[in-house]
Coordinates of C-alpha atoms and ligand atoms in Angstrom, one line a residue:
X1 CA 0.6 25.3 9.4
X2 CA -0.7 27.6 7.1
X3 CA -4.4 28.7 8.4
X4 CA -6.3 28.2 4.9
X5 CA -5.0 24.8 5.1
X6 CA -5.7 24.1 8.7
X7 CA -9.0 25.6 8.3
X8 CA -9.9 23.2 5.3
X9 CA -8.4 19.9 7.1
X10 CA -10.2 21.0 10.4
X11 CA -13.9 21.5 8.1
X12 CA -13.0 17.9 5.9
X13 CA -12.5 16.0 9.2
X14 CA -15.7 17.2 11.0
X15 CA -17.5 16.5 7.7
X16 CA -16.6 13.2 6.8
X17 CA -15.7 12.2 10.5
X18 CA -16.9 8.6 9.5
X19 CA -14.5 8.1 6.4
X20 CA -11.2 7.2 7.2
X21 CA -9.9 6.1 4.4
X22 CA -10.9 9.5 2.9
X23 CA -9.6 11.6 5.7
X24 CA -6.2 9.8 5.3
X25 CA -6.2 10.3 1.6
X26 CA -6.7 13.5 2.2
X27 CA -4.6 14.9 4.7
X28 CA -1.9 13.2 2.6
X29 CA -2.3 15.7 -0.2
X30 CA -3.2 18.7 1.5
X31 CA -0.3 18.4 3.8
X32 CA 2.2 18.4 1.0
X33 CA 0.4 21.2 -0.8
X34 CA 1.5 23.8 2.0
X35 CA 4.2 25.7 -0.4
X36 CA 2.2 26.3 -3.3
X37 CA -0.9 27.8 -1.1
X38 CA 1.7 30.2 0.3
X39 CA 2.3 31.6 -3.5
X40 CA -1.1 31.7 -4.5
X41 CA -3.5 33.3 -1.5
X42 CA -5.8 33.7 -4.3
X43 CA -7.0 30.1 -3.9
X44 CA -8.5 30.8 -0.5
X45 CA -11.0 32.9 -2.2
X46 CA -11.6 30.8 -4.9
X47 CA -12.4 27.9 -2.1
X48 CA -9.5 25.9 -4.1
X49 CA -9.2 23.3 -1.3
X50 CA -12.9 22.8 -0.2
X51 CA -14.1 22.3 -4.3
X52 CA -11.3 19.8 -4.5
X53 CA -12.0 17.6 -1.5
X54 CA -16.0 17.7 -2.4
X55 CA -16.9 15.0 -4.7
X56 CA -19.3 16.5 -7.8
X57 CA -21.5 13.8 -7.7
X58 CA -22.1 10.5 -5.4
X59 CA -24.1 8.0 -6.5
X60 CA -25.3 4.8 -4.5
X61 CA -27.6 2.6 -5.9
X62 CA -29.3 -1.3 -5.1
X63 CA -28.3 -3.9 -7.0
X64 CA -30.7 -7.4 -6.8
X65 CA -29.9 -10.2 -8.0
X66 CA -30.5 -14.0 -7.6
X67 CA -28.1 -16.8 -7.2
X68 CA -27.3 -20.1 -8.1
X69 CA -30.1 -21.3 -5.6
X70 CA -32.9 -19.1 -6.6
X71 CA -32.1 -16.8 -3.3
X72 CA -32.4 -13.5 -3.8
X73 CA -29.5 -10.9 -2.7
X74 CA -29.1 -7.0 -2.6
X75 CA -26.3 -5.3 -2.8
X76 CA -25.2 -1.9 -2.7
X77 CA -23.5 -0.7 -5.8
X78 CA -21.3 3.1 -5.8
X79 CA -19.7 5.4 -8.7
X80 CA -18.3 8.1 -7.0
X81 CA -17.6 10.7 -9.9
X82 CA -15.7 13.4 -8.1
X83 CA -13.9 15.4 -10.6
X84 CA -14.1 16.2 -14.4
X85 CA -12.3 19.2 -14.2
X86 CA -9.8 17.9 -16.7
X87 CA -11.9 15.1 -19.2
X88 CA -14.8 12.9 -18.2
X89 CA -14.7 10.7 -15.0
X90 CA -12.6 8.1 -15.3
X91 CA -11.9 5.3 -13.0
X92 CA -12.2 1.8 -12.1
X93 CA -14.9 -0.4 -10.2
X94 CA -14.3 -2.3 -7.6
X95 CA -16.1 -5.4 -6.3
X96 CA -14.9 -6.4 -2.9
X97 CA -17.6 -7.2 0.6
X98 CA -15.1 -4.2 2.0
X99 CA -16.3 -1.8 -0.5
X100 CA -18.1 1.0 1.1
X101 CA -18.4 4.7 0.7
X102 CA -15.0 5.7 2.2
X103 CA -12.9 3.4 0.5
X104 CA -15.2 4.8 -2.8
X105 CA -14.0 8.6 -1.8
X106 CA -10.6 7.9 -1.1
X107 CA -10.0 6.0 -4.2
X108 CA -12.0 8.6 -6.5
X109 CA -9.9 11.4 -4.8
X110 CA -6.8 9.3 -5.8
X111 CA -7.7 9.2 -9.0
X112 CA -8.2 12.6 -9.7
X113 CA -4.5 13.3 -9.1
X114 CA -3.4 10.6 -10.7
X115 CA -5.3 11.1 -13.9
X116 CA -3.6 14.6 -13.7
X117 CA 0.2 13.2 -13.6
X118 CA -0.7 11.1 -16.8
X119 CA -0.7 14.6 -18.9
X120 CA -4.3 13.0 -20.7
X121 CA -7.3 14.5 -20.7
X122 CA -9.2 12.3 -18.0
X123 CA -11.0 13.3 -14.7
X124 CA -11.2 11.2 -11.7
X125 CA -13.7 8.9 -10.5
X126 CA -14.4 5.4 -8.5
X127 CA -16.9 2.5 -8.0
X128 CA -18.2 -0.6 -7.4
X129 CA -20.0 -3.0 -4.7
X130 CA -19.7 -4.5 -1.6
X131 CA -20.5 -7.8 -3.7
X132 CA -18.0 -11.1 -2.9
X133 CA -17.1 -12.4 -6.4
X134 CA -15.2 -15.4 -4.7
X135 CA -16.8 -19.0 -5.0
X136 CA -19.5 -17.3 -7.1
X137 CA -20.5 -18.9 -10.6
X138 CA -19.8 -17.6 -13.3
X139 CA -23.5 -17.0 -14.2
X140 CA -23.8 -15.5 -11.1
X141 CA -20.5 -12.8 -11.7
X142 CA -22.6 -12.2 -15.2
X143 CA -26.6 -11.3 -13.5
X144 CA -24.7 -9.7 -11.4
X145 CA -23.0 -7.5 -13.4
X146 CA -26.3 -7.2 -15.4
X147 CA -28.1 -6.2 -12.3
X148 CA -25.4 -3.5 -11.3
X149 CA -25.3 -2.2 -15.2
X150 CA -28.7 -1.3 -15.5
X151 CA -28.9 1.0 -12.9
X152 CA -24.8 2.2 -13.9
X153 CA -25.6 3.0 -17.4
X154 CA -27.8 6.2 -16.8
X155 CA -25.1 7.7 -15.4
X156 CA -22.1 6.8 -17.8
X157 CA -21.4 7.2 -20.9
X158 CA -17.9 7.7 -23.5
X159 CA -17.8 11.2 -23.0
X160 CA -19.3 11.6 -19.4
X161 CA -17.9 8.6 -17.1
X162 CA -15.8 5.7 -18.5
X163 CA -15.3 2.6 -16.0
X164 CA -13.1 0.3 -15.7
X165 CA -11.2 -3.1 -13.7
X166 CA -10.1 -2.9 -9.9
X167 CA -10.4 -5.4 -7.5
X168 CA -12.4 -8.2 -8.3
X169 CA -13.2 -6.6 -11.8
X170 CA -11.1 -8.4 -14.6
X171 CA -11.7 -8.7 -18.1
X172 CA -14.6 -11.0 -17.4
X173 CA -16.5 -9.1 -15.6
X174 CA -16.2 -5.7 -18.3
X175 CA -17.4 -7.9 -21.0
X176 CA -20.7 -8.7 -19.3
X177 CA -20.9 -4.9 -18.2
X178 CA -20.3 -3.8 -21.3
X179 CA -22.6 -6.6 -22.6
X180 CA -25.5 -5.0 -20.8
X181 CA -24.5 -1.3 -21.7
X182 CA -24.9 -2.0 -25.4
X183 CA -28.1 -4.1 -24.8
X184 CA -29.7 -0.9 -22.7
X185 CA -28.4 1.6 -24.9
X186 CA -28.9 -0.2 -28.5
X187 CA -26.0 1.2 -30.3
X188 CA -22.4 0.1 -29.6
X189 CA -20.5 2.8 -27.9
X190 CA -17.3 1.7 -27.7
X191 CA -15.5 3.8 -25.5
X192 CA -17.8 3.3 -22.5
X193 CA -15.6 1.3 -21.1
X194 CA -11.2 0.4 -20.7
X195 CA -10.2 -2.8 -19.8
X196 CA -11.8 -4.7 -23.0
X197 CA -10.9 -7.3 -24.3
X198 CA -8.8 -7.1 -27.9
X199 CA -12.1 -9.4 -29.6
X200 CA -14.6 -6.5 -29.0
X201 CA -12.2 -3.3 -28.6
X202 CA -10.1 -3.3 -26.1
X203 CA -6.3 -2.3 -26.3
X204 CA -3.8 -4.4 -26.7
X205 CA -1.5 -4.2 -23.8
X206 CA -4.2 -2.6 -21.1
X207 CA -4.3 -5.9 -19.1
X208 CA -0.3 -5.5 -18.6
X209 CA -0.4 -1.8 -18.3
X210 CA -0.8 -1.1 -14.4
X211 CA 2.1 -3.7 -13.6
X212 CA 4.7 -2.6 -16.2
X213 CA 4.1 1.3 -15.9
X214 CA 5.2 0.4 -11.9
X215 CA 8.3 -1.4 -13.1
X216 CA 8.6 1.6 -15.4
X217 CA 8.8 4.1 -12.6
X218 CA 10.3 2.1 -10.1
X219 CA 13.5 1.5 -13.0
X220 CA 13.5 5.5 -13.8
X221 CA 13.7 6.4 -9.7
X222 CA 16.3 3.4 -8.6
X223 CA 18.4 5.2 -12.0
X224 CA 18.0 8.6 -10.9
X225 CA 19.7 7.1 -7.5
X226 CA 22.3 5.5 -9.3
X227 CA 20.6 2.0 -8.8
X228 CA 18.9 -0.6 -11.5
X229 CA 16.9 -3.5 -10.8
X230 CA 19.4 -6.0 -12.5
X231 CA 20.0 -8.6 -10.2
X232 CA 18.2 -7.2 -7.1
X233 CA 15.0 -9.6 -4.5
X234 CA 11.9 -8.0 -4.9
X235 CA 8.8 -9.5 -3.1
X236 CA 5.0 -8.4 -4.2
X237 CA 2.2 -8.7 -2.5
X238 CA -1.1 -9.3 -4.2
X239 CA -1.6 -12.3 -7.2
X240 CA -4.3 -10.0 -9.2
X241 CA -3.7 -8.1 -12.2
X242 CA -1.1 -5.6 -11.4
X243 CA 0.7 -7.8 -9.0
X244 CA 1.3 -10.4 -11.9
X245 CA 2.8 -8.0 -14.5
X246 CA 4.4 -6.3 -12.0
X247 CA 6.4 -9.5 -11.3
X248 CA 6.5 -10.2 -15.5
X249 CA 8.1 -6.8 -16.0
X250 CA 10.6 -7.0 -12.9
X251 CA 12.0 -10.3 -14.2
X252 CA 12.4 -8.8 -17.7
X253 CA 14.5 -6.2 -15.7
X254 CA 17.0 -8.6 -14.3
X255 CA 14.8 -9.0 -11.1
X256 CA 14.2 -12.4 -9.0
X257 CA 10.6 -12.5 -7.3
X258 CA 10.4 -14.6 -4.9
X259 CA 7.1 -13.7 -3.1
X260 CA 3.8 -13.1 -3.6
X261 CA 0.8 -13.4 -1.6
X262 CA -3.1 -13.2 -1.4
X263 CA -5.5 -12.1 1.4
X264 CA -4.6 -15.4 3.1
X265 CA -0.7 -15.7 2.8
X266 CA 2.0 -15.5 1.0
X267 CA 4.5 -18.2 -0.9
X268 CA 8.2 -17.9 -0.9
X269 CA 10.0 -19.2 -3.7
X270 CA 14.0 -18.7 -3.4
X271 CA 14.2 -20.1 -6.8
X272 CA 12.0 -17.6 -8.1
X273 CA 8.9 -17.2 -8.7
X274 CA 7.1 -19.3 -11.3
X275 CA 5.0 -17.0 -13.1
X276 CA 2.9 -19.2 -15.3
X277 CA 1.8 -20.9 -12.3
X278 CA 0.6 -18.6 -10.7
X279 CA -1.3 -17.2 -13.7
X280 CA -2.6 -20.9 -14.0
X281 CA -3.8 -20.6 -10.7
X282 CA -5.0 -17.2 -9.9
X283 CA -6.1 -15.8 -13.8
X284 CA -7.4 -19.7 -14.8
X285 CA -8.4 -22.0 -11.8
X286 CA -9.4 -18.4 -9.6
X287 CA -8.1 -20.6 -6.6
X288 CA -5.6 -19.6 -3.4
X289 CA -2.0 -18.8 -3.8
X290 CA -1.4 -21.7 -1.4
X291 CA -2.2 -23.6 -4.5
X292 CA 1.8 -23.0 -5.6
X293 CA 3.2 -25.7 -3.2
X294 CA 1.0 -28.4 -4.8
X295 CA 4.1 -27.8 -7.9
X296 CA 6.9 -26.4 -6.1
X297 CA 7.0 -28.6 -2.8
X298 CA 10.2 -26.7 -1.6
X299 CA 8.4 -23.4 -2.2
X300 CA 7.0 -21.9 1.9
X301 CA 3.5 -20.5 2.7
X302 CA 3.2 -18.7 4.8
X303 CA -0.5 -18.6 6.5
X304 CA -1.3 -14.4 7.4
X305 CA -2.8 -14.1 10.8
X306 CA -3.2 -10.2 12.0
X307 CA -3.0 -7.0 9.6
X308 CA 0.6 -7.7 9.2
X309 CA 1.2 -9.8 6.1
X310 CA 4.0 -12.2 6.4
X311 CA 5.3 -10.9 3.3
X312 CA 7.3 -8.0 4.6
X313 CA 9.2 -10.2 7.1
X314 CA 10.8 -11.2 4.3
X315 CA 14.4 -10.0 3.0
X316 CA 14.3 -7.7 -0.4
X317 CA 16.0 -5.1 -2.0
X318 CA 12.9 -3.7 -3.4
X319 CA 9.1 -4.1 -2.0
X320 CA 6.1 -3.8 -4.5
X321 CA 2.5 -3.4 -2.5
X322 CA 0.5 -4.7 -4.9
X323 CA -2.7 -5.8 -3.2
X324 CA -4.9 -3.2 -1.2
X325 CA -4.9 -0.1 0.7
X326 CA -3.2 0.1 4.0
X327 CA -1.5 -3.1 3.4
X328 CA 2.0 -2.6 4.7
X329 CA 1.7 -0.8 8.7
X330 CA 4.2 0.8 10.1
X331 CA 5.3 -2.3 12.1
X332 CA 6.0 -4.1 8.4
X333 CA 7.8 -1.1 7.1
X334 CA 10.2 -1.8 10.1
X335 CA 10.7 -5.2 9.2
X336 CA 11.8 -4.0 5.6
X337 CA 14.1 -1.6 6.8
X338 CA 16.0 -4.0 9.2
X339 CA 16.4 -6.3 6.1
X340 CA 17.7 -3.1 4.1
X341 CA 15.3 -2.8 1.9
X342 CA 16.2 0.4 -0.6
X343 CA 12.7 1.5 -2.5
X344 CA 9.1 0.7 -2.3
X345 CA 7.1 0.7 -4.9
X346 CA 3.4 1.0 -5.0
X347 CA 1.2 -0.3 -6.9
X348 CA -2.0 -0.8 -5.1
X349 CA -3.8 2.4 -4.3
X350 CA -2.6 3.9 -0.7
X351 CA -1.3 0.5 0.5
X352 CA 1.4 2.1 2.8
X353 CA 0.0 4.0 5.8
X354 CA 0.7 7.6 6.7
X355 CA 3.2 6.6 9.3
X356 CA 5.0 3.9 7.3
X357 CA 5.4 6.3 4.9
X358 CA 7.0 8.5 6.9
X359 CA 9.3 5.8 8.6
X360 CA 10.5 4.7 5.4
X361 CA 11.2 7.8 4.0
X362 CA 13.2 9.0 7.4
X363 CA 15.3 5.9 6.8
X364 CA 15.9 7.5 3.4
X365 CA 14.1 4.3 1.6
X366 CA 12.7 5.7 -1.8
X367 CA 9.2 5.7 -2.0
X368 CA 7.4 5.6 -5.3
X369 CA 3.9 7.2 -4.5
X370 CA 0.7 5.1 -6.0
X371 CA -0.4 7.9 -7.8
X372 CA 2.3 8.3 -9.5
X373 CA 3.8 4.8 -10.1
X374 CA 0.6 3.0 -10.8
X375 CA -0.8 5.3 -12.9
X376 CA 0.1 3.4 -16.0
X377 CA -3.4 1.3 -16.1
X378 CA -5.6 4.5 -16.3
X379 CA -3.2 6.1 -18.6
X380 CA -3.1 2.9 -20.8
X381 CA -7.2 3.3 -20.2
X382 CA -7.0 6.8 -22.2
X383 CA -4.9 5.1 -25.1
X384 CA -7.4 2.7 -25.5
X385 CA -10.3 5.7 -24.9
X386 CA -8.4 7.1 -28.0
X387 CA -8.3 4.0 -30.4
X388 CA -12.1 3.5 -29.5
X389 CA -13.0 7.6 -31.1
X390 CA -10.4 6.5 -33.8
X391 CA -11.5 3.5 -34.7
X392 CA -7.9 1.9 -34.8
X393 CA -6.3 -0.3 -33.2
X394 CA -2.2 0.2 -32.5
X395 CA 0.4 -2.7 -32.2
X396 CA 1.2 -3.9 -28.6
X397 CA 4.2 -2.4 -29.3
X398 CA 3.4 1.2 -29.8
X399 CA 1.3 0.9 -27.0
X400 CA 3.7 -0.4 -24.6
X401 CA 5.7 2.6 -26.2
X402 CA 3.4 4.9 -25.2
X403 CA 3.2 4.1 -21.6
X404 CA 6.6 3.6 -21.2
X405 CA 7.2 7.5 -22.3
X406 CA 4.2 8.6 -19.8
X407 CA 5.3 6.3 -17.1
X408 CA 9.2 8.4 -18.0
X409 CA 7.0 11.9 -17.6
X410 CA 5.7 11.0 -14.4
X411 CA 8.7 10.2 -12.8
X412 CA 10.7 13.6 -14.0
X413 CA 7.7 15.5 -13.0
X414 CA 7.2 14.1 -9.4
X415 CA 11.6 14.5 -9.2
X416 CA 11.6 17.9 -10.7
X417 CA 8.6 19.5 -8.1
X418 CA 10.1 17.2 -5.4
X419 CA 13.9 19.3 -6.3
X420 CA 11.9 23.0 -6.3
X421 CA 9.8 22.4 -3.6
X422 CA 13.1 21.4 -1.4
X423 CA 12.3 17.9 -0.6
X424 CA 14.6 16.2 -3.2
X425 CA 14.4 12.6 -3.1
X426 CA 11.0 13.1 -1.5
X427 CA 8.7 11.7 -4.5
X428 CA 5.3 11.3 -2.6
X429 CA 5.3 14.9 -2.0
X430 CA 6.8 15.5 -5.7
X431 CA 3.6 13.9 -6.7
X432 CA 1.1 15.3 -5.1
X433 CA 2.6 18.8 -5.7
X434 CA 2.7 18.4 -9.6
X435 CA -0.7 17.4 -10.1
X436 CA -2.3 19.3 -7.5
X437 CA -0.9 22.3 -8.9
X438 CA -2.0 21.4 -12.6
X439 CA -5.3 21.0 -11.2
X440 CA -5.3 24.1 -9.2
X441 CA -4.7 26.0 -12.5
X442 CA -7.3 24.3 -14.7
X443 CA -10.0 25.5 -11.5
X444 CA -8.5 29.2 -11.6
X445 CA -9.2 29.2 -15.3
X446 CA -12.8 28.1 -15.2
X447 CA -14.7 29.6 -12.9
X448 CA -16.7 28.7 -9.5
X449 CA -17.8 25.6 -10.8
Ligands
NDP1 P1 -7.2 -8.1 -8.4 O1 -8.6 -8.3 -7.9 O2 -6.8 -8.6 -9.7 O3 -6.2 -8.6 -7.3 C1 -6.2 -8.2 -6.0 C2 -5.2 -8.9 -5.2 O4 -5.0 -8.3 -3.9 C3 -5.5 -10.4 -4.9 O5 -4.4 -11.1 -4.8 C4 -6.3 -10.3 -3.6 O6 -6.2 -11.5 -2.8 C5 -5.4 -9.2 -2.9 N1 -6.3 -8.5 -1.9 C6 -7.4 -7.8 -2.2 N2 -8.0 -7.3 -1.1 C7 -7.2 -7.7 -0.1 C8 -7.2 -7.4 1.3 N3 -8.2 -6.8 1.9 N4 -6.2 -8.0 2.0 C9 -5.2 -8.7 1.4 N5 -5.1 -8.9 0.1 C10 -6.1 -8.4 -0.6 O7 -7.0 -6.5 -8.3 P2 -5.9 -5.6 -9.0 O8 -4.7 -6.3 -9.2 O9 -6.6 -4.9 -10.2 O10 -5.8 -4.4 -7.9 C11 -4.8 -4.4 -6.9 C12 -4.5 -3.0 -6.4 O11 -4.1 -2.2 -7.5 C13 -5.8 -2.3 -5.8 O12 -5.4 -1.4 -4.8 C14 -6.2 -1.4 -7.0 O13 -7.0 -0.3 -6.6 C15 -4.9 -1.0 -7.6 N6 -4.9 -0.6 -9.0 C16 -5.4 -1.4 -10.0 C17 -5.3 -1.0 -11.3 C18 -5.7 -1.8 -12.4 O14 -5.6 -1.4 -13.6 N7 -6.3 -3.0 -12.2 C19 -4.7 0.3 -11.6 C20 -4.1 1.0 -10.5 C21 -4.2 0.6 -9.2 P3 -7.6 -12.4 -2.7 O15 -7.7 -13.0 -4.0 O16 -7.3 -13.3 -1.6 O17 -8.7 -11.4 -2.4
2IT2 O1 -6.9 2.7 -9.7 C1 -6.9 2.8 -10.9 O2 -6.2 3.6 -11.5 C2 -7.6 1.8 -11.7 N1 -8.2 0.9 -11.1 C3 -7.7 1.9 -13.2 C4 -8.7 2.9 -13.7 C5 -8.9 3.0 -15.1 O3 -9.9 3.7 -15.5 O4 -8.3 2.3 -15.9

């Protein structure tokens, strides 16, 4: 291995020795980087590496609050802003009882080559709280989301950090955050925030955005392979956001779903999935997937008992992570294979690990990276950045136009470094390779910073 590199992987693990969900993220870039640190022995000296794997700023902050029965509760609230190399931090929050500040560094490191690929002019950030939204009121979700703004809002703003949805942070929850921003700061700044919703500017087609970019991707890599998703299984974990467009966009393709799961199990439908159930029960009711049978008394559930989810035991042609990171182990990724699965497609963040990758990709399964193939929600973020400092709104239509020709970019740009690099075929490292070297550049030209 190159010595630079080994050097830097060597310093990051003995420094963050406790984060590893941030040591896997990574090792997963810098290993694929090896190449272009060969051409450039410049970026030793300018400490390339160690600036990029050093968040700029970490922030971690209490957030009281008091519930439904006058208790009071503290939680801990994060924004990681790691990188605005290339346009203010941007990035969503997350508010899950796993969140802590690993996850936070992993998924702000993601995000700063993600935000890359898009070609916009967005750097890369993350947070959230290790709060539990589930079974809470809906008085409680909005003190808070109060609580958590008013300590948040020193540190954001439309041209320094811009927020937005992730797990357990939905269109609800941004209107009472941006609620409180406006309150705090007395003027309305509309581009504080992405993931609005269309009565108080938001952008038309953001809520879709994560899940259709994925289908966008996933339809532009099964074509360069001579494949298209007319008529083929696909099963998706997840019931949130992305996983539900994901499924609306692969059905609009020709595709059957016929699973989809939450953190306690998964349904199988061989009819198909029934979409507006499912939005009934998880974007309405906010109840459990096993919810679907109460309907569709043929459908299966199947109950998830260890960190394998039932879900990958099923047969598919095509596999959409959709959920959380670290989802599908190496152990499901075998179960895929010897049901012949032929692509993955990710659209949670990191929600393969390093060795299922690496399985799949031996067994010559295509592999659409996350930050690549879910990069459409942030990109779709920066349209609706734009409409806010324009004050104008675009048509679904143009919008969904928009992402579809960014979602097209991507794609060619993780093929075409994948093809020069050697590694054709090979779209994880194709990803990591074009953004990292876009970012790379954008350091060399401004200094030790
Ligand atoms: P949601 O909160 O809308 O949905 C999350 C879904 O994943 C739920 O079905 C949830 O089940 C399931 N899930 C969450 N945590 C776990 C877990 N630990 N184990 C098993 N299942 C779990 O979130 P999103 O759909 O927005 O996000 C899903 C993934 O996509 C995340 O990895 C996120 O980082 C990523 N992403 C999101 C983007 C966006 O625009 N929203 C953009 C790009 C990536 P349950 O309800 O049982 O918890
Ligand atoms: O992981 C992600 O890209 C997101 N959660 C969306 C971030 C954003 O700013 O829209």
């Amino acid at each position: 291995m190159n010595k630079y590199l080994n050097k830097v992987i060597e310093e990051v693990e003995a420094k963050n020795s406790h984060e590893p969900e941030f040591l896997q993220a990574v090792k997963e870039v810098l290993c694929s980087v090896e190449q272009i640190l060969e051409k450039h022995p410049e970026y030793e000296k300018a400490a390339i590496l160690e600036r990029i794997t050093e968040p700029e700023r970490i922030i971690s902050f209490r957030v009281p609050w008091v519930n439904d029965k006058g208790e009071v509760i503290v939680n801990r609230g994060y924004r990681v802003q790691f990188s605005s190399l290339i346009g203010p931090y941007k990035g969503g929050l997350r508010f899950h009882p796993s969140v802590n500040q690993s996850i936070m560094k992993f998924l702000g490191f993601e995000q700063i080559f993600k935000n890359a690929l898009t070609g916009l002019p967005i750097g890369g950030a993350k947070g959230g709280a290790d709060f539990d939204p589930k079974g809470k009121s809906d008085n409680e979700i909005m003190l808070f989301c109060q609580s958590f703004m008013t300590e948040l809002y020193r540190h954001i703003g439309q041209d320094v950090d811009v927020p937005a949805g992730d797990i357990g942070v939905g269109g609800r929850e941004i209107g009472y955050l941006f609620g409180q921003y406006r309150r705090i700061r007395n003027s309305y700044e509309g581009g504080v925030l992405t993931g609005k919703d269309i009565c108080y500017g938001g952008s038309l087609a953001r809520k879709e955005a994560t899940g259709y970019g994925l289908l966008f991707y996933v339809r532009e890599m099964l074509k360069a392979n001579g494949q298209t998703l007319q008529g083929k299984t696909v099963t998706i974990s997840g019931s949130g956001n992305v996983a539900i467009y994901a499924c609306e966009k692969a059905v609009s393709f020709g595709a059957k779903v016929v699973a989809m799961s939450d953190s306690n199990g998964c349904i199988y439908d061989k009819n198909g999935i029934d979409l507006d159930l499912i939005k009934q029960i998880k974007e309405v009711e906010r109840a459990r997937i096993k919810e679907y049978l109460r309907v569709h008394k043929d459908a299966q559930y199947m109950e998830r008992t260890d960190e394998d989810s039932p879900i990958w035991e099923i047969k598919t042609d095509i596999a959409l992570p959709c959920a959380t990171q670290n989802e599908l182990t190496l152990n499901s990724a075998k179960k895929l294979v010897q049901n012949g699965v032929i692509a993955i497609g990710e659209g949670a963040n990191m929600p393969t690990t390093q060795e299922a990758v690496d399985y799949l990709l031996e067994k010559g399964v295509l592999v659409a990276p996350a930050k690549a193939a879910n990069a459409g929600g942030v990109a779709t973020s920066a349209i609706e950045m734009t409409q806010n400092s324009i004050r104008y709104y675009y048509t679904f239509e143009e919008v969904e136009a928009k992402l579809e020709k960014i979602m097209i970019n991507i794609f060619n740009d993780c093929k075409v470094n994948a093809e020069k690099y050697g590694c054709p075929k090979n779209y994880v490292a194709g990803a990591n390779l074009a953004a990292f070297q876009k970012l790379a550049n954008a350091m060399m030209a401004q200094g030790i910073v």
